[in-house]
Coordinates of C-alpha atoms in Angstrom, one line a residue:
M1 CA 50.0 27.4 1.5
A2 CA 50.6 25.3 4.6
P3 CA 48.0 22.8 5.7
L4 CA 45.3 24.0 8.1
A5 CA 43.9 22.4 11.2
V6 CA 40.2 22.5 10.8
K7 CA 37.2 20.8 12.6
I8 CA 34.3 18.9 11.2
K9 CA 31.0 18.1 12.8
H10 CA 29.1 14.9 11.9
A11 CA 26.2 13.2 13.7
G12 CA 26.7 15.4 16.8
K13 CA 30.4 14.7 17.1
A14 CA 33.4 16.9 16.3
Y15 CA 36.7 15.8 14.7
D16 CA 40.0 17.4 14.0
V17 CA 41.2 17.1 10.3
Q18 CA 44.0 18.5 8.3
L19 CA 43.1 20.5 5.2
D20 CA 45.7 21.1 2.5
P21 CA 44.6 24.0 0.3
D22 CA 47.1 22.9 -2.4
Q23 CA 45.2 19.6 -2.8
P24 CA 41.8 19.1 -4.4
P25 CA 38.7 18.8 -2.3
T26 CA 38.7 15.0 -3.0
V27 CA 41.7 14.7 -0.8
F28 CA 40.0 16.5 2.1
K29 CA 36.9 14.3 1.7
D30 CA 39.0 11.2 1.9
A31 CA 40.4 12.5 5.2
V32 CA 36.9 13.1 6.5
Y33 CA 36.0 9.6 5.4
Q34 CA 38.8 8.2 7.5
V35 CA 37.4 9.6 10.7
T36 CA 33.6 9.5 10.1
G37 CA 33.2 6.4 7.8
V38 CA 31.0 8.4 5.5
P39 CA 31.9 7.4 1.9
P40 CA 32.9 10.4 -0.3
D41 CA 30.2 9.6 -2.8
R42 CA 27.5 9.9 0.0
M43 CA 29.2 12.8 1.7
K44 CA 28.0 16.4 1.7
V45 CA 30.4 19.0 3.2
M46 CA 28.6 22.3 3.8
I47 CA 30.5 25.5 3.0
K48 CA 29.4 29.1 2.8
G49 CA 27.2 29.4 -0.3
G50 CA 26.4 25.8 -0.8
M51 CA 28.2 22.4 -0.8
L52 CA 31.8 21.5 -1.4
K53 CA 32.2 20.0 -4.8
D54 CA 35.2 18.0 -6.2
D55 CA 36.1 20.9 -8.4
T56 CA 35.6 23.7 -5.8
D57 CA 38.4 26.3 -5.8
W58 CA 39.7 26.5 -2.2
K59 CA 40.7 30.2 -2.8
K60 CA 37.0 31.1 -3.0
V61 CA 36.1 29.4 0.3
N62 CA 38.0 31.9 2.5
L63 CA 39.6 29.2 4.6
K64 CA 40.7 29.9 8.2
E65 CA 42.7 28.0 10.8
G66 CA 40.3 26.2 13.2
Q67 CA 37.3 26.6 10.8
T68 CA 34.4 24.2 11.3
F69 CA 32.7 22.4 8.5
M70 CA 29.4 20.5 8.8
V71 CA 29.4 17.0 7.2
I72 CA 26.2 15.1 6.5
G73 CA 25.8 11.5 5.3
A74 CA 25.4 8.0 6.7
A75 CA 28.5 6.0 7.5
G76 CA 28.7 2.6 5.8
E77 CA 30.5 0.4 3.3
L78 CA 31.2 1.8 -0.1
P79 CA 28.8 0.6 -2.7
K80 CA 30.1 -2.6 -4.3
P81 CA 30.5 -2.8 -8.1
P82 CA 27.6 -4.5 -9.9
E83 CA 28.0 -8.3 -10.2
M84 CA 26.4 -8.2 -13.7
P85 CA 27.6 -5.9 -16.5
I86 CA 25.5 -2.8 -17.1
V87 CA 22.9 -3.3 -19.9
F88 CA 21.2 -0.3 -21.5
L89 CA 17.4 -0.2 -21.9
E90 CA 17.6 -0.2 -25.7
D91 CA 19.6 -3.5 -25.5
M92 CA 17.1 -5.3 -23.3
D93 CA 14.6 -7.9 -24.5
D94 CA 10.9 -7.6 -23.5
V95 CA 11.3 -9.9 -20.4
T96 CA 14.3 -8.0 -19.0
L97 CA 12.8 -4.6 -19.8
A98 CA 9.5 -5.5 -18.0
E99 CA 11.5 -6.6 -14.9
A100 CA 13.8 -3.6 -15.0
L101 CA 11.0 -1.0 -15.3
S102 CA 8.3 -2.8 -13.2
L103 CA 5.7 -1.7 -15.6
P104 CA 2.1 -2.6 -14.8
I105 CA 0.5 -4.6 -17.6
G106 CA -3.0 -4.4 -18.8
L107 CA -5.4 -7.3 -19.6
K108 CA -7.3 -7.6 -22.8
N109 CA -11.1 -7.6 -22.6
L110 CA -12.4 -10.9 -24.1
G111 CA -16.0 -9.8 -24.3
N112 CA -17.6 -8.4 -21.1
T113 CA -14.6 -9.6 -19.0
C114 CA -13.8 -6.2 -17.5
Y115 CA -15.2 -7.5 -14.1
M116 CA -12.5 -10.1 -14.1
N117 CA -9.7 -7.9 -15.3
A118 CA -10.4 -5.2 -12.6
T119 CA -10.6 -7.9 -9.9
L120 CA -7.3 -9.4 -11.0
Q121 CA -5.5 -6.1 -11.1
A122 CA -6.7 -5.1 -7.6
M123 CA -5.8 -8.4 -6.1
R124 CA -2.3 -8.2 -7.7
A125 CA -1.6 -5.5 -5.1
I126 CA -1.2 -8.3 -2.4
P127 CA 2.5 -9.3 -2.6
E128 CA 2.1 -12.1 0.0
L129 CA -0.5 -13.7 -2.3
Q130 CA 2.0 -13.8 -5.1
T131 CA 4.7 -15.3 -2.8
A132 CA 2.2 -18.0 -1.6
L133 CA 1.2 -18.9 -5.1
Q134 CA 4.9 -19.2 -6.2
N135 CA 5.7 -21.4 -3.2
N136 CA 2.8 -23.8 -3.6
A137 CA -0.1 -23.2 -6.0
P138 CA -2.6 -26.1 -6.1
S139 CA -3.9 -27.1 -9.5
G140 CA -6.9 -25.4 -10.9
L141 CA -7.7 -21.7 -10.4
P142 CA -4.7 -21.0 -8.0
S143 CA -2.3 -22.5 -10.5
A144 CA -3.9 -20.5 -13.4
L145 CA -3.6 -17.3 -11.4
K146 CA 0.0 -18.0 -10.6
N147 CA 0.8 -18.5 -14.3
L148 CA -1.2 -15.4 -15.3
Y149 CA 0.6 -13.1 -12.8
S150 CA 4.0 -14.6 -13.9
Q151 CA 3.1 -13.9 -17.5
M152 CA 2.1 -10.3 -16.7
S153 CA 5.5 -9.7 -15.0
R154 CA 7.5 -10.9 -18.1
T155 CA 6.2 -8.8 -20.9
T156 CA 5.7 -5.2 -21.9
D157 CA 2.6 -6.0 -23.9
S158 CA -1.0 -6.4 -22.7
V159 CA -1.8 -10.0 -21.7
V160 CA -4.7 -12.0 -23.1
P161 CA -6.1 -13.9 -20.1
S162 CA -7.9 -16.6 -22.1
T163 CA -6.5 -19.6 -20.2
F164 CA -7.3 -18.1 -16.8
L165 CA -10.8 -17.1 -18.0
A166 CA -11.4 -20.7 -19.2
V167 CA -10.5 -22.1 -15.8
L168 CA -12.6 -19.5 -14.0
R169 CA -15.7 -20.4 -16.0
Q170 CA -15.0 -24.1 -15.5
T171 CA -14.7 -23.6 -11.8
F172 CA -17.6 -21.2 -11.4
P173 CA -20.1 -21.8 -14.3
Q174 CA -22.1 -18.7 -13.5
F175 CA -19.3 -16.7 -15.1
A176 CA -20.0 -18.5 -18.4
E177 CA -23.6 -17.2 -18.6
Q178 CA -24.5 -15.9 -22.0
A179 CA -26.2 -12.6 -22.7
R180 CA -29.8 -12.7 -23.8
N181 CA -30.4 -12.7 -27.5
S182 CA -26.6 -13.0 -28.0
K183 CA -26.7 -15.8 -30.6
G184 CA -26.5 -14.7 -34.2
L185 CA -25.2 -15.9 -37.5
G186 CA -27.2 -19.1 -37.4
G187 CA -26.2 -19.8 -33.8
M188 CA -22.5 -19.6 -34.5
F189 CA -21.8 -16.6 -32.3
A190 CA -22.6 -16.0 -28.6
M191 CA -21.7 -13.1 -26.3
Y192 CA -21.0 -13.8 -22.7
A193 CA -23.0 -11.7 -20.2
Q194 CA -21.5 -9.0 -17.9
Q195 CA -20.8 -10.3 -14.4
D196 CA -20.5 -8.8 -11.0
A197 CA -16.9 -7.9 -10.0
E198 CA -17.7 -8.3 -6.3
E199 CA -18.9 -11.8 -6.9
C200 CA -15.8 -12.5 -8.9
W201 CA -13.7 -11.2 -5.9
V202 CA -15.5 -13.4 -3.4
Q203 CA -15.4 -16.6 -5.6
L204 CA -11.7 -16.1 -6.4
T205 CA -10.9 -15.6 -2.8
N206 CA -12.8 -18.8 -1.9
A207 CA -10.8 -20.7 -4.5
L208 CA -7.6 -19.3 -3.1
K209 CA -8.4 -21.0 0.3
E210 CA -6.6 -24.0 -1.1
V211 CA -3.3 -22.1 -1.2
P212 CA -1.1 -23.0 1.9
G213 CA -0.3 -20.2 4.2
L214 CA 3.1 -18.5 4.8
P215 CA 5.3 -19.3 7.8
G216 CA 5.7 -16.7 10.6
P217 CA 9.0 -15.6 12.1
S218 CA 9.0 -18.5 14.6
S219 CA 6.9 -21.0 12.7
E220 CA 7.9 -24.7 13.0
G221 CA 6.6 -27.7 11.2
T222 CA 3.4 -27.7 9.2
I223 CA 1.5 -24.5 8.6
S224 CA -2.0 -25.1 9.8
K225 CA -3.8 -22.1 8.2
T226 CA -4.3 -21.3 4.5
F227 CA -3.1 -18.0 3.0
V228 CA -6.6 -16.6 2.9
D229 CA -7.2 -17.6 6.5
Q230 CA -4.0 -15.8 7.5
Y231 CA -4.1 -12.6 5.5
M232 CA -7.6 -12.0 4.2
T233 CA -10.0 -13.4 6.8
G234 CA -11.5 -11.6 9.8
E235 CA -13.5 -13.0 12.6
M236 CA -16.8 -11.4 13.5
R237 CA -18.3 -11.7 17.0
R238 CA -22.1 -11.4 16.9
E239 CA -24.1 -10.8 20.1
L240 CA -27.9 -11.0 20.2
R241 CA -29.8 -9.5 23.2
C242 CA -33.5 -9.4 23.8
D243 CA -34.8 -5.8 24.2
E244 CA -37.9 -6.9 26.0
A245 CA -36.3 -9.4 28.3
P246 CA -32.9 -8.0 29.6
E247 CA -32.6 -11.0 31.9
E248 CA -32.5 -13.4 29.0
P249 CA -28.8 -14.5 28.4
P250 CA -27.4 -13.1 25.2
T251 CA -26.5 -15.4 22.3
V252 CA -22.9 -15.1 21.1
T253 CA -21.5 -16.6 17.9
F254 CA -18.3 -16.2 16.0
E255 CA -18.0 -16.2 12.2
K256 CA -15.2 -16.0 9.7
V257 CA -15.7 -13.1 7.2
L258 CA -13.8 -12.3 4.0
K259 CA -15.2 -8.8 3.8
I260 CA -17.1 -6.1 5.6
E261 CA -20.0 -4.4 4.0
C262 CA -20.9 -0.7 3.8
N263 CA -24.6 -0.5 3.5
I264 CA -25.8 2.7 1.7
S265 CA -29.0 4.3 2.9
I266 CA -30.5 7.8 2.1
T267 CA -28.5 9.2 5.0
T268 CA -25.1 7.5 4.4
N269 CA -22.3 10.0 3.6
Y270 CA -19.2 8.2 4.8
M271 CA -17.9 4.6 4.5
L272 CA -17.4 4.1 8.2
Q273 CA -20.9 5.3 8.9
G274 CA -22.3 2.7 6.5
I275 CA -20.2 0.0 8.0
K276 CA -21.3 0.8 11.6
E277 CA -25.0 0.9 10.6
G278 CA -24.7 -2.6 9.3
L279 CA -23.0 -3.8 12.5
N280 CA -25.8 -2.6 14.7
Q281 CA -29.3 -3.9 13.7
K282 CA -32.7 -4.6 15.1
I283 CA -34.3 -8.0 14.3
E284 CA -37.5 -9.8 15.3
K285 CA -37.3 -13.4 16.4
N286 CA -38.8 -15.9 18.8
S287 CA -37.8 -15.3 22.4
P288 CA -37.5 -18.6 24.4
S289 CA -38.0 -16.7 27.7
L290 CA -41.1 -14.8 26.6
G291 CA -42.6 -17.6 24.4
R292 CA -43.3 -15.2 21.6
N293 CA -41.6 -13.1 19.0
A294 CA -39.7 -10.1 20.4
M295 CA -37.3 -7.4 19.2
Y296 CA -33.6 -8.1 19.6
T297 CA -30.5 -5.9 19.2
A298 CA -27.8 -7.6 17.1
T299 CA -24.4 -6.2 17.7
S300 CA -21.4 -7.3 15.6
R301 CA -17.8 -6.5 16.1
L302 CA -14.6 -7.8 14.6
S303 CA -12.6 -10.0 17.0
R304 CA -9.8 -10.4 14.4
L305 CA -8.5 -8.0 11.8
P306 CA -6.6 -9.4 8.8
T307 CA -3.6 -7.8 7.1
Y308 CA -5.8 -7.1 4.1
L309 CA -9.3 -5.9 4.8
T310 CA -11.9 -5.9 2.0
V311 CA -14.7 -3.5 2.1
H312 CA -17.8 -4.0 -0.1
M313 CA -19.7 -0.9 -1.0
V314 CA -23.2 -2.3 -1.4
R315 CA -24.2 -0.3 -4.4
F316 CA -26.7 -2.7 -6.0
A317 CA -30.3 -3.3 -4.8
W318 CA -33.1 -5.2 -6.3
R319 CA -35.8 -3.1 -7.9
Q320 CA -39.2 -4.8 -8.2
D321 CA -40.5 -2.3 -10.7
I322 CA -37.8 -3.0 -13.3
G323 CA -37.1 -6.6 -12.3
K324 CA -33.3 -6.3 -11.8
K325 CA -30.6 -4.9 -9.7
A326 CA -30.1 -1.1 -9.9
K327 CA -27.2 1.0 -8.8
I328 CA -27.4 3.2 -5.7
M329 CA -25.9 6.4 -7.0
R330 CA -25.5 8.1 -3.6
K331 CA -22.1 9.7 -3.0
V332 CA -20.2 8.0 -0.2
K333 CA -16.8 9.2 0.8
F334 CA -14.1 6.6 1.6
P335 CA -10.8 7.3 3.4
T336 CA -7.3 6.5 2.2
D337 CA -6.2 6.0 5.8
F338 CA -8.6 4.0 7.8
D339 CA -8.7 3.4 11.6
A340 CA -10.6 0.2 12.2
L341 CA -10.6 0.3 16.0
E342 CA -14.2 1.5 16.1
L343 CA -15.2 -1.8 14.5
V344 CA -13.5 -4.3 16.9
T345 CA -14.4 -5.9 20.2
D346 CA -13.4 -4.3 23.5
E347 CA -11.0 -7.2 24.1
L348 CA -9.2 -6.7 20.8
R349 CA -9.1 -2.9 21.2
E350 CA -7.5 -3.3 24.6
K351 CA -4.7 -5.5 23.0
M352 CA -4.1 -3.0 20.2
L353 CA -4.3 0.4 22.0
P354 CA -0.8 0.6 23.5
L355 CA 0.8 0.0 20.1
T356 CA -1.8 2.0 18.2
D357 CA -1.5 5.1 20.3
R358 CA 2.3 5.1 20.0
F359 CA 2.1 4.3 16.2
K360 CA -0.1 7.4 15.6
K361 CA 2.4 9.6 17.4
I362 CA 5.3 8.1 15.4
E363 CA 3.3 8.6 12.1
G364 CA 3.1 12.3 13.0
D365 CA 6.8 12.4 13.6
R366 CA 7.5 10.8 10.3
S367 CA 5.3 13.3 8.5
E368 CA 7.2 16.1 10.1
R369 CA 10.5 14.6 9.1
R370 CA 9.2 14.1 5.6
T371 CA 8.3 17.8 5.4
I372 CA 11.8 18.8 6.7
R373 CA 13.5 16.6 4.1
K374 CA 11.5 18.1 1.3
R375 CA 12.3 21.6 2.6
T376 CA 16.0 20.7 3.0
A377 CA 16.2 19.2 -0.5
A378 CA 14.6 22.4 -1.9
R379 CA 17.1 24.5 -0.1
R380 CA 20.0 22.5 -1.4
Q381 CA 18.6 22.7 -4.9
A382 CA 18.4 26.5 -4.5
L383 CA 21.9 26.6 -3.3
A384 CA 23.2 24.5 -6.1
T385 CA 21.3 26.6 -8.7
A386 CA 22.7 29.8 -7.2
Q387 CA 26.2 28.5 -7.1
T388 CA 26.0 27.2 -10.7
A389 CA 24.7 30.6 -11.8
A390 CA 27.5 32.4 -10.0
T391 CA 30.1 30.1 -11.4
A392 CA 28.8 30.6 -14.9
S393 CA 29.1 34.4 -14.5
A394 CA 32.6 34.0 -13.0
S395 CA 31.7 35.9 -9.9
E396 CA 32.1 34.9 -6.2
P397 CA 29.9 32.0 -5.0
A398 CA 26.4 33.3 -4.4
E399 CA 24.8 33.0 -1.0
V400 CA 21.1 32.4 -0.9
P401 CA 19.6 34.3 2.1
G402 CA 18.8 32.0 5.0
Q403 CA 20.4 28.9 3.4
V404 CA 23.7 28.6 5.4
A405 CA 25.0 25.2 6.5
E406 CA 23.9 25.6 10.1
E407 CA 20.2 25.7 9.0
V408 CA 20.3 22.3 7.4
P409 CA 18.0 20.5 9.9
M410 CA 18.8 16.8 9.4
D411 CA 20.8 14.3 7.5
L412 CA 18.8 13.1 4.5
D413 CA 20.4 9.7 4.8
E414 CA 19.5 9.1 8.4
E415 CA 15.8 8.3 7.9
P416 CA 16.4 4.5 7.8
V417 CA 18.1 4.8 11.2
Y418 CA 15.0 6.6 12.6
R419 CA 12.7 4.0 11.1
E420 CA 14.6 1.0 12.5
R421 CA 14.5 2.5 16.0
E422 CA 10.8 3.2 15.7
R423 CA 10.2 -0.3 14.4
E424 CA 12.0 -1.9 17.3
E425 CA 10.0 0.3 19.8
L426 CA 6.7 -0.6 18.1
E427 CA 7.4 -4.3 17.9
A428 CA 8.0 -4.4 21.6
L429 CA 4.4 -3.1 22.1
I430 CA 2.7 -5.9 20.0
H431 CA 0.5 -8.0 22.2
P432 CA 1.8 -11.6 22.4
D433 CA -1.5 -13.0 21.1
L434 CA -1.3 -10.8 18.0
K435 CA 2.4 -11.5 17.4
A436 CA 1.6 -15.2 17.3
D437 CA -1.3 -14.7 14.8
V438 CA 0.5 -14.7 11.4
G439 CA -1.3 -12.4 8.9
C440 CA -3.4 -10.4 11.4
S441 CA -3.3 -6.7 11.8
V442 CA -1.6 -5.7 15.0
S443 CA -2.6 -2.0 15.0
G444 CA -5.9 -1.7 13.2
Q445 CA -4.5 1.1 11.1
Y446 CA -4.9 0.7 7.4
E447 CA -4.0 2.4 4.1
L448 CA -6.0 2.0 0.9
I449 CA -4.1 0.2 -1.8
A450 CA -6.6 -1.0 -4.4
I451 CA -10.1 -0.3 -5.7
V452 CA -12.5 -1.9 -8.1
T453 CA -15.0 0.6 -9.6
H454 CA -18.2 0.3 -11.5
K455 CA -19.5 2.7 -14.2
G456 CA -23.2 2.5 -15.2
A457 CA -26.6 2.0 -13.7
A458 CA -27.1 -1.7 -13.4
A459 CA -25.1 -4.7 -12.2
D460 CA -25.5 -6.7 -15.4
S461 CA -24.2 -3.9 -17.6
G462 CA -21.7 -1.0 -17.4
H463 CA -18.0 -1.2 -17.0
Y464 CA -15.5 -2.2 -14.3
M465 CA -12.0 -0.8 -13.8
G466 CA -9.2 -1.5 -11.3
F467 CA -7.1 1.0 -9.5
A468 CA -3.9 0.3 -7.5
K469 CA -1.5 2.5 -5.5
K470 CA 1.8 2.7 -7.3
S471 CA 3.7 1.5 -4.2
A472 CA 1.6 -1.6 -4.0
I473 CA 2.4 -2.9 -7.5
R474 CA 5.6 -4.9 -7.9
P475 CA 7.1 -7.3 -10.4
I476 CA 6.3 -10.9 -9.6
A477 CA 9.2 -12.7 -11.3
N478 CA 11.6 -11.5 -8.7
S479 CA 9.3 -11.5 -5.7
T480 CA 11.1 -14.4 -3.9
A481 CA 14.6 -13.5 -4.9
P482 CA 17.0 -12.7 -2.0
G483 CA 16.9 -9.1 -1.1
S484 CA 13.8 -8.4 -3.1
S485 CA 11.4 -5.8 -1.7
A486 CA 7.7 -6.2 -1.1
T487 CA 7.1 -3.1 -3.2
P488 CA 9.0 -1.4 -6.0
T489 CA 11.2 1.6 -5.3
V490 CA 8.8 4.6 -5.3
A491 CA 9.7 8.1 -4.1
E492 CA 8.2 8.6 -0.6
D493 CA 6.2 11.6 -1.8
D494 CA 4.8 9.7 -4.9
E495 CA 1.3 8.6 -3.8
D496 CA -0.2 8.5 -7.2
W497 CA -2.1 5.4 -8.5
Y498 CA -2.4 3.3 -11.6
K499 CA -5.7 3.1 -13.4
F500 CA -6.4 -0.3 -15.2
D501 CA -9.0 0.1 -17.9
D502 CA -8.6 -3.4 -19.3
D503 CA -5.5 -3.1 -21.5
K504 CA -5.2 0.6 -21.1
V505 CA -3.0 1.5 -18.1
S506 CA -2.4 5.1 -17.0
I507 CA -1.3 7.2 -14.1
F508 CA -4.2 8.3 -11.8
P509 CA -3.3 11.2 -9.5
K510 CA -4.1 10.7 -5.8
D511 CA -6.0 13.9 -5.7
K512 CA -8.5 12.4 -8.1
L513 CA -9.5 9.5 -5.8
A514 CA -12.4 11.6 -4.5
T515 CA -14.0 11.4 -8.0
L516 CA -14.6 7.8 -7.2
D517 CA -17.0 8.5 -4.3
G518 CA -20.0 8.1 -6.5
G519 CA -23.0 10.4 -7.0
G520 CA -23.9 9.4 -10.5
E521 CA -23.5 6.7 -13.2
D522 CA -19.8 7.4 -13.5
S523 CA -17.1 5.2 -11.9
S524 CA -17.9 4.6 -8.3
A525 CA -15.9 2.7 -5.7
Y526 CA -17.4 -0.8 -5.4
V527 CA -14.7 -3.0 -3.7
L528 CA -11.9 -1.4 -1.7
L529 CA -8.8 -3.2 -0.5
Y530 CA -7.1 -1.9 2.6
K531 CA -3.7 -3.0 3.9
T532 CA -2.5 -2.7 7.5
K533 CA 0.2 -0.1 7.7
P534 CA 3.7 -1.4 8.2
L535 CA 5.5 -0.5 11.5
A536 CA 8.7 0.5 9.7

């Protein structure tokens, strides 16, 4: 049969190509590659009933002169062969296996140390911290944390954090407190008391203030800020106005904050509600203009938002009748996506709004494209299944109703192109002041990436656990290697979490996060870590 002159369509352009029915489809794909630059192994040629395969029989395609084929796939260089020989999983040692699979590792409980284990697992979801520790970890607790995280990345077994625990207790003696009546066997045995995970989080963060910061895109010379100042510290503007003397000038102060608090009252149902109630308060103090005590309105707003925003759910309050802290059981819902613009100053909101408004629109577009990609993938799977079934029965290729090539809505490989364009557009909208502030949030839009929960009724008892979004956990050993990613490769629709119950690690479905809202003695969200959403 003589060669046919056919047309192909790719990325909105049409090309003329010769198709020889006497040659296998691989020859045709190579001809398509010559004009589009789409490598055959990434190329999909749509034909009636499905996709062109390397072993497709041209006689069953019903070829015609001038026929048009749709080609999808991103142009680019062919994949290069691996520099290192392929090693099978069963031939890997523990270190190589841990790095290859990026498995999260549990921490052994050394006697009421779940508060520490949960804190460490949640804080491990901050990749910039791991990079900063590797670059320059001062001696003491930062160095011990660096070594612990490195150890966790190089094994498939649970880690015994005894060295880190010893340094923690030496640095902060309160964590070495012994439980009452814990000595036995003639004084030879002592049990350490349960501690507060939120206090552990705060003290560990304070210790990490010694870690130098990371350079920005245009940083030169010495880095003036520490890592914690850059990525974990917000700035709170507090204004005090006298209700009874409006003419009295307000008092304005600024304070660095490592967390924001969600106060829980009998009417608190949502995290944002509890936070806002704590930012607007009434206090009584001496008025210099009135010469007596008067009521003041204290208004606090964030004048800087960090990349990582810590929210403390204030679930423990002192009860005079029992002489200790008791847990506030009330159910308080927390969001997985958090808009913090309601908590910032008017000046900061004005700087963020142009970017934030456009970012929200782009997020909607991305969600729509994600839905289309899922639907397209499902259609192609149905086509492939139908074609396989038809081939197995030796009949003509089956056509799934409504699944013709013209209905394929987009190229599955073009999402990175969309993302890059959107990133460039959004970066152009970043306010210069925010662009120069390394480690700040430029949009005020956050996603939840880690949680520390408490189970029980009192602060000095119960059990703590850590939770981390799967996409936030990555291996540490390779974090500074060229080409390494800030997060492991996770399917875009995989939004499940890891649950860290000391040395027991399991998958925690996203739809179960609502069970951590509280409402009883079961696990309740206590410390939440939010990360500002990336622009790309």
